[in-house]
CSV table of C-alpha atoms in Angstrom, one decimal:
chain,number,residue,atom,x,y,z
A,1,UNK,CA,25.0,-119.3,109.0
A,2,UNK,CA,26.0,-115.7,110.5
A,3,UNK,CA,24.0,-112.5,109.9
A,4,UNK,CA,21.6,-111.9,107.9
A,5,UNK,CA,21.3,-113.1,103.8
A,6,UNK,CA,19.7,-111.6,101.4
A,7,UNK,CA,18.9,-112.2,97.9
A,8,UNK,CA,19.1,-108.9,96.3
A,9,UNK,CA,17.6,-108.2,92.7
A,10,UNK,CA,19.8,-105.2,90.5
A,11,UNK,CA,18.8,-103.9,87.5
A,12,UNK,CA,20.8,-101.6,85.2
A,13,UNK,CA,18.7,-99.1,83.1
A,14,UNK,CA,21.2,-98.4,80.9
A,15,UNK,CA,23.0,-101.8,81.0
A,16,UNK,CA,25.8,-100.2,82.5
A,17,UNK,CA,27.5,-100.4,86.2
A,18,UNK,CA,27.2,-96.5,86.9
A,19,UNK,CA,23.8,-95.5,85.3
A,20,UNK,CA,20.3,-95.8,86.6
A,21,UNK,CA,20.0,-98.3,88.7
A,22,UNK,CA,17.6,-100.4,90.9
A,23,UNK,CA,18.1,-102.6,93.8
A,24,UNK,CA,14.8,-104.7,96.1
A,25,UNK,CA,15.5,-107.3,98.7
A,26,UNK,CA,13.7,-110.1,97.0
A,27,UNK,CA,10.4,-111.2,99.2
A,28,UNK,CA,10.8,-107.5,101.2
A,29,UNK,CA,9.1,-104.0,100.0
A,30,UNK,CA,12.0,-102.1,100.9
A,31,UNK,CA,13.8,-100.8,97.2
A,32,UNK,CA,16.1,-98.3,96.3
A,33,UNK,CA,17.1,-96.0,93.4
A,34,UNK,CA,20.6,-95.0,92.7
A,35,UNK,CA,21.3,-92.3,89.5
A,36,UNK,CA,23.6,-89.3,88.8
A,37,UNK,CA,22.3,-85.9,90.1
A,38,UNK,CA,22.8,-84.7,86.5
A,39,UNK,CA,20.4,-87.4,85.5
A,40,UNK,CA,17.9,-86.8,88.1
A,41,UNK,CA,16.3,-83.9,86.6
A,42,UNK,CA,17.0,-84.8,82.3
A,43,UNK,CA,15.8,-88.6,83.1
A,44,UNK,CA,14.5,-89.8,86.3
A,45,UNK,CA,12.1,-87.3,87.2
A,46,UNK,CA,10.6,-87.7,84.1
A,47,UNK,CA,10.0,-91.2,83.7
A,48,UNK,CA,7.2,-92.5,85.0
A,49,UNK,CA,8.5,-95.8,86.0
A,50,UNK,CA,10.4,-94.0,88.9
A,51,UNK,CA,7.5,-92.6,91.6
A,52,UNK,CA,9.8,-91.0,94.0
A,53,UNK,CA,6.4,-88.9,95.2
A,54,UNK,CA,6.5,-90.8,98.2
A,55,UNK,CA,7.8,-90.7,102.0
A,56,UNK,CA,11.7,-92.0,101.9
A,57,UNK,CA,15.1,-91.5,103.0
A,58,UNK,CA,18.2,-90.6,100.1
A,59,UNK,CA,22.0,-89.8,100.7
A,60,UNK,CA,23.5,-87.6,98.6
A,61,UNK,CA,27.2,-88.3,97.4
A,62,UNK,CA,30.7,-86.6,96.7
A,63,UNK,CA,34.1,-85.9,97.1
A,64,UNK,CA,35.3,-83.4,99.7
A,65,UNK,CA,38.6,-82.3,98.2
A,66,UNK,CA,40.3,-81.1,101.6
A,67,UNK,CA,39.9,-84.1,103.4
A,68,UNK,CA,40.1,-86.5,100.2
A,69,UNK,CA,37.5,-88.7,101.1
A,70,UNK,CA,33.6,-89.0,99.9
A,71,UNK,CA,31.1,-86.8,101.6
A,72,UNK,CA,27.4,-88.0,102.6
A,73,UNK,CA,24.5,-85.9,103.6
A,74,UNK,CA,22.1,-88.2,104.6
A,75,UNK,CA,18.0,-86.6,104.4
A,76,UNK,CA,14.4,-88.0,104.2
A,77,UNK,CA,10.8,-86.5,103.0
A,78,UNK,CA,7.3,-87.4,102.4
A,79,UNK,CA,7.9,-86.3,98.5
A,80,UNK,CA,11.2,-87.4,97.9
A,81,UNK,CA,11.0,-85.7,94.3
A,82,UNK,CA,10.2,-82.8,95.8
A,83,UNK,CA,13.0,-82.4,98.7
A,84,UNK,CA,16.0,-83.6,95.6
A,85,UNK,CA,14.4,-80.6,93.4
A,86,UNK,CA,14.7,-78.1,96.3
A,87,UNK,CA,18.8,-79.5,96.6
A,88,UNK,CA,19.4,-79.4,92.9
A,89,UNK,CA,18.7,-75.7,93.2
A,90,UNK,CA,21.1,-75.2,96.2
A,91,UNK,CA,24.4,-74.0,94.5
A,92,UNK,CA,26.3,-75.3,97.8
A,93,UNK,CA,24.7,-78.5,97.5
A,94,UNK,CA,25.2,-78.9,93.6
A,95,UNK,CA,29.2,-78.6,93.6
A,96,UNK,CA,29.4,-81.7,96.2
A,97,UNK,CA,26.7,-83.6,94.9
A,98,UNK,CA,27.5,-86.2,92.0
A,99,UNK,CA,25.7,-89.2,93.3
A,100,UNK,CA,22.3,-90.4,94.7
A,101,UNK,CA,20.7,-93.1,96.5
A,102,UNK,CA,17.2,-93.1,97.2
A,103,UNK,CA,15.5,-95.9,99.7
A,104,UNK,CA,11.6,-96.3,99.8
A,105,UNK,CA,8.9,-98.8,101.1
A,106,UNK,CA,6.6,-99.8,98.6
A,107,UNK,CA,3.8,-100.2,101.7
A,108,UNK,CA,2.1,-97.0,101.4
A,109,UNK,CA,1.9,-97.4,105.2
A,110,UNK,CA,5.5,-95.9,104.8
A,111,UNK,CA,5.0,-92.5,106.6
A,112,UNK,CA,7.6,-89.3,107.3
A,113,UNK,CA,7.6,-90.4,110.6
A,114,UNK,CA,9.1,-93.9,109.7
A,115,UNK,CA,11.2,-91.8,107.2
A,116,UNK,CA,12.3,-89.4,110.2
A,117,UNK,CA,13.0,-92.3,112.5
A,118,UNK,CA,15.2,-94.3,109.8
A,119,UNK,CA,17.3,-91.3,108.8
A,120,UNK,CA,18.0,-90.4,112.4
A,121,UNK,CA,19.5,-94.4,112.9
A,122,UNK,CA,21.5,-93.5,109.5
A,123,UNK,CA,23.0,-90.2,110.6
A,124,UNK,CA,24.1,-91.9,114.1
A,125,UNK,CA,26.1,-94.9,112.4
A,126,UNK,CA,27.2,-92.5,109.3
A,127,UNK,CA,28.9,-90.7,111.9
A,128,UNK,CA,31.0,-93.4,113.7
A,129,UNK,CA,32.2,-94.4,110.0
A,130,UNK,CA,35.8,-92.7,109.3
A,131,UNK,CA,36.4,-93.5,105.8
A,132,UNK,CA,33.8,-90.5,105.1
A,133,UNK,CA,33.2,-87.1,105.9
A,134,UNK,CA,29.6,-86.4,107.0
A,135,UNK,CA,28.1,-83.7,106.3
A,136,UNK,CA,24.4,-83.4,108.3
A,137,UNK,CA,25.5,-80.9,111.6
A,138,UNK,CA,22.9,-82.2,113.1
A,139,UNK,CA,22.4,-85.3,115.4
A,140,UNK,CA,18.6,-85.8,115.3
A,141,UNK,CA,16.8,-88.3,118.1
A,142,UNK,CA,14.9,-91.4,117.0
A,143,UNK,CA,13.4,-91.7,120.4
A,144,UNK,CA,9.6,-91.1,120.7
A,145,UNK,CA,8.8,-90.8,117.3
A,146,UNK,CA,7.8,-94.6,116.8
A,147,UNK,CA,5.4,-96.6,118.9
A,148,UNK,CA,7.4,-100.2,119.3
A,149,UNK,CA,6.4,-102.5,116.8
A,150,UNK,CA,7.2,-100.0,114.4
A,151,UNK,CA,10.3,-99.1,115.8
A,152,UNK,CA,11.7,-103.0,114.8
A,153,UNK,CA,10.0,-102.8,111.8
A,154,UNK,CA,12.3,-99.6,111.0
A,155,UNK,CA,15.4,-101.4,112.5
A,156,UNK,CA,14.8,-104.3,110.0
A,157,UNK,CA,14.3,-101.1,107.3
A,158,UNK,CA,17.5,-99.8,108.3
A,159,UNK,CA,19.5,-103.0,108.1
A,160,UNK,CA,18.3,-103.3,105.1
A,161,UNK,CA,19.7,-99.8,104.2
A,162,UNK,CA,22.7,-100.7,104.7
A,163,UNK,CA,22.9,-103.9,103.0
A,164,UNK,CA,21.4,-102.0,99.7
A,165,UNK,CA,23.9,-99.0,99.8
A,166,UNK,CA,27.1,-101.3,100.0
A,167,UNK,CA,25.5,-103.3,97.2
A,168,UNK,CA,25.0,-100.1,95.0
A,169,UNK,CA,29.1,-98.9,95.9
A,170,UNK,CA,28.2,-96.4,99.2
A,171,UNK,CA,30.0,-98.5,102.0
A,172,UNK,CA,28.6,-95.2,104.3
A,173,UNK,CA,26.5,-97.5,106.7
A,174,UNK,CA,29.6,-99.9,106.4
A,175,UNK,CA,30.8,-99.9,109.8
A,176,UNK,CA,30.8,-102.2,112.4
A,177,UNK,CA,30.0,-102.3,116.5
A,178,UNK,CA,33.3,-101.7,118.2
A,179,UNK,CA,31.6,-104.2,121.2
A,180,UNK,CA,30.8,-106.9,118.5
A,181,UNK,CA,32.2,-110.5,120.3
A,182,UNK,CA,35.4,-112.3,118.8
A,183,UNK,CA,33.0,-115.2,116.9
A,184,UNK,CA,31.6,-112.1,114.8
A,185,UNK,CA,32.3,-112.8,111.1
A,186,UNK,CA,33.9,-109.1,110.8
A,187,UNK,CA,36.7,-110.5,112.6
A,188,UNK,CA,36.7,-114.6,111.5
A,189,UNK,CA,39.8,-115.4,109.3
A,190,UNK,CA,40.1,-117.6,106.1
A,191,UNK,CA,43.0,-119.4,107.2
A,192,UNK,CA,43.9,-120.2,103.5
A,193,UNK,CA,43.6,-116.7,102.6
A,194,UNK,CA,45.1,-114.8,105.6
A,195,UNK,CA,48.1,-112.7,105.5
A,196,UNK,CA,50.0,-111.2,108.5
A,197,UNK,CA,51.3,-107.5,108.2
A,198,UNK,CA,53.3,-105.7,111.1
A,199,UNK,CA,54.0,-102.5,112.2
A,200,UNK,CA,56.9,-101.3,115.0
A,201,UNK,CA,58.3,-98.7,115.7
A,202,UNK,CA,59.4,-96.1,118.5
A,203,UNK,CA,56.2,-96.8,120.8
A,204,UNK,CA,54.2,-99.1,119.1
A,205,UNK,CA,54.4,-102.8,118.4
A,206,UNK,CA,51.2,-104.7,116.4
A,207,UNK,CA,50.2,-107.0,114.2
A,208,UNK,CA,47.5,-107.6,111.8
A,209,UNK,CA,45.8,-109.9,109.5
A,210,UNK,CA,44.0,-109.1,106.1
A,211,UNK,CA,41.4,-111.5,106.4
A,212,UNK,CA,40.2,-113.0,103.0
A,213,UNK,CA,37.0,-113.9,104.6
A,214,UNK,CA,36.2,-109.9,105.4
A,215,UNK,CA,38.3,-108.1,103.5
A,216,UNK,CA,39.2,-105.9,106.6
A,217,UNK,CA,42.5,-105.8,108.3
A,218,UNK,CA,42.6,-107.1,111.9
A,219,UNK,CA,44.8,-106.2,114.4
A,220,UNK,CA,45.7,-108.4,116.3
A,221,UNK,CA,45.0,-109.0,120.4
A,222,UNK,CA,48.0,-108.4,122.6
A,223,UNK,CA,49.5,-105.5,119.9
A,224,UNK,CA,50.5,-102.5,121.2
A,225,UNK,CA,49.9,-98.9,120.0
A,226,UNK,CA,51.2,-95.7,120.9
A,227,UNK,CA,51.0,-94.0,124.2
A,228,UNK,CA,50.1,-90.7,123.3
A,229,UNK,CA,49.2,-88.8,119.8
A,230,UNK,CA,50.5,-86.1,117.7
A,231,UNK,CA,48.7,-83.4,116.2
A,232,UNK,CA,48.6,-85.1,112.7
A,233,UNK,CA,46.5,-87.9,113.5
A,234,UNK,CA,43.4,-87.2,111.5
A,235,UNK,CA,39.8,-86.8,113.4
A,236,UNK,CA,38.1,-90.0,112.0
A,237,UNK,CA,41.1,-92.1,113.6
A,238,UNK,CA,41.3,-89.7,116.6
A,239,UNK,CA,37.5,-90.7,117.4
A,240,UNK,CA,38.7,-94.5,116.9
A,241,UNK,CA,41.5,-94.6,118.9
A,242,UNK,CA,39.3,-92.6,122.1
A,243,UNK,CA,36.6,-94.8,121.4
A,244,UNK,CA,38.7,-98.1,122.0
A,245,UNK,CA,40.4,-96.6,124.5
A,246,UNK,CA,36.6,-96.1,126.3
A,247,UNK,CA,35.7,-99.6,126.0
A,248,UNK,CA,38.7,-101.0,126.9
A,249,UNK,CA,39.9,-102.2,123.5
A,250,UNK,CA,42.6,-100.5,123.7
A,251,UNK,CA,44.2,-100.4,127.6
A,252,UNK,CA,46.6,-98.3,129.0
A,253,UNK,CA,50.1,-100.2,130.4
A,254,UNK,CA,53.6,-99.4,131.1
A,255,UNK,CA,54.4,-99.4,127.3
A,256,UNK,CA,51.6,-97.9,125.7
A,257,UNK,CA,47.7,-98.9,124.4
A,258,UNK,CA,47.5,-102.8,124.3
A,259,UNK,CA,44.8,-104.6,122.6
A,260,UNK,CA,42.7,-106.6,124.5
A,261,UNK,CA,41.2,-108.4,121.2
A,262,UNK,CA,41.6,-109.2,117.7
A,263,UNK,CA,40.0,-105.1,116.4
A,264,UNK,CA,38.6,-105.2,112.6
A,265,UNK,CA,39.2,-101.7,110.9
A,266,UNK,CA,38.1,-100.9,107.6
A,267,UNK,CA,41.5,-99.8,106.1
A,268,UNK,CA,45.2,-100.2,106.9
A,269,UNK,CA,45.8,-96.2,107.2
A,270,UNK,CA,42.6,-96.1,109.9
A,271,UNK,CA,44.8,-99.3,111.3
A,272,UNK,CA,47.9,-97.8,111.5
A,273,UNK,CA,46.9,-94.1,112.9
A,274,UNK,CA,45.2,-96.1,115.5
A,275,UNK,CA,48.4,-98.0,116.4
A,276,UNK,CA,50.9,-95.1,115.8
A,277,UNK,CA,48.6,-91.9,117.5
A,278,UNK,CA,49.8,-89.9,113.9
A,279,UNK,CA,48.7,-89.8,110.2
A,280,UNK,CA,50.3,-92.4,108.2
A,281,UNK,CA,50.0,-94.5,104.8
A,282,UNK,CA,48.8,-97.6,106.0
A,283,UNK,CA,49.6,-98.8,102.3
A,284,UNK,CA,52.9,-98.6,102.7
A,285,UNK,CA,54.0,-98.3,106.9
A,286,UNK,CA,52.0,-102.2,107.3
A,287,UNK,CA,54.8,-104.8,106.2
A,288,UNK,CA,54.7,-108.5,105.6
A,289,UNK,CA,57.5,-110.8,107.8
A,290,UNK,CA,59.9,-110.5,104.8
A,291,UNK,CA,59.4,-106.7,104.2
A,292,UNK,CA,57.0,-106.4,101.6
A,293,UNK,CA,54.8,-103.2,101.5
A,294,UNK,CA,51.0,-103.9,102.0
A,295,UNK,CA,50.7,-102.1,98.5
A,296,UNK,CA,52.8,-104.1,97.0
A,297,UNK,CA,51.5,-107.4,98.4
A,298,UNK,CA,48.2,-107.1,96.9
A,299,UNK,CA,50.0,-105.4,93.4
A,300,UNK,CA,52.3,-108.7,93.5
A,301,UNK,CA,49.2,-110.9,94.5
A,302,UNK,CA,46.7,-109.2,92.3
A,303,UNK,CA,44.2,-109.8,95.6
A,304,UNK,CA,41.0,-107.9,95.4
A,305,UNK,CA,41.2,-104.6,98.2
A,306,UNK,CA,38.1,-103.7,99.4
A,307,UNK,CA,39.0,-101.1,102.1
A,308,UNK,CA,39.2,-97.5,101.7
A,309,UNK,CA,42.0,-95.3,102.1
């Protein structure tokens, strides 16, 4: 078996999907809290089941209208309670913050340097992820703050992150390593479930897979994308497209950008930027052999998407 598994433990407050929720790795300490901001103060801080006195790492969650995509600011503290009361007073903070996730150790051996040294690991692969806007300016180090055994301890911590914030709906720590090797599940297809898409035009020439196993849409090795980019292309995609291009993903030739390997990317419109160097609507520019949109595939199909535009 690939990866890591987990058994993961939920439990709804409220009974319901969007209220108060908890989430804990069975047989680890690491657990996390996920609420409204407008129930933080009227519930949460109030109830003594919830001790969120204690060293930690939260992201705070909502929409940034000019982009339209989500927005995550991404903190820690020794007194998490604290630090969330001093944010719910920010009026900046308050109109972009709907949503919170909250991760603590129950080891009390869980310190602000671990807490420092876990959010600095967040922030760096929050900020390769362009289905989201990020909204921490800065780019703190994790180097030096953790003597070495720690330091994997913490990498374990922040795996673990990640798994528990995709579980709870916040795909924010959902990307994946651009140098990942072809057997990586990211990039294994369902062969019963796969669906080829294609996209050509003046430039550009590429294919691509919505794997069933994944849920991402693969473009495929040997497709070509664009030589150059217009000014449309949006940053996130930009920053794709020149990081491919860096590690020889993506490689200059007489026609354009070819792909050197099957590429995983997390929606078809980060896809099809890529591929055409300009803003587009992967929904509806990525086309099936006969002609059918990708939106209308998955309308016609009733198949689960699980990308974000």
């Amino acid at each position: 078996m690939n990866g890591h598994t987990y058994s993961i433990r939920l439990f709804l407050l409220d009974g319901i999907s969007d209220g108060i929720r908890t989430a804990e790795i069975v047989m680890s300490t690491i657990e996390a809290y996920a609420f409204k901001r407008d129930l933080f103060t009227k519930r949460v801080k109030k109830d003594p089941n919830f001790n969120l006195k204690r060293a930690g790492v939260y992201v705070l969650i909502g929409p940034d209208d000019d982009a339209g995509k989500k927005i995550g600011y991404i903190g820690e503290s020794e007194n998490i309670e604290d630090r969330l009361v001093r944010h719910n007073l920010d009026g900046k903070m308050q109109e972009r913050w709907l949503d919170t996730i909250v991760f603590m150790n129950k080891d009390a051996n869980f310190t602000k340097a671990h807490a420092r040294y876990v959010e600095a690991e967040l922030i760096k692969i929050a900020k390769n992820n362009p289905a989201w806007c990020q909204s921490n300016k800065t780019n703190p180090s994790s180097d030096g703050i953790l003597p070495i055994a720690d330091r994997f301890a913490m990498d374990e911590f922040v795996k673990q992150v990640c798994t528990l914030s995709g579980t709870l709906g916040c795909d924010l720590f959902g990307i994946y390593d651009r140098k990942k090797d072809e057997n990586d599940p990211d990039i294994q297809l369902d062969k019963a479930e796969d669906t080829l898409f294609v996209l050509k035009g003046s430039g550009y020439d590429a294919k691509a897979i919505f794997s069933g196993k994944s849920g991402k849409i693969i473009v495929k090795k040997e497709s070509l994308a664009k030589s150059d980019t217009t000014n449309s292309i949006p940053p996130g995609n930009k920053k794709i497209r020149d990081d491919l291009i860096s590690d020889e993903i993506l490689v200059k030739t007489e026609d354009g950008y070819k792909f050197t390997r099957d590429y995983p990317f997390l929606s078809p419109s980060s896809a099809g930027g890529v591929v055409c160097g300009a803003s587009v609507n992967g929904r509806t520019c990525w086309k099936t052999e006969s002609g059918m949109t990708y939106a209308d595939f998955f309308t016609e199909k009733d198949v689960q998407e699980v990308s974000i535009e």
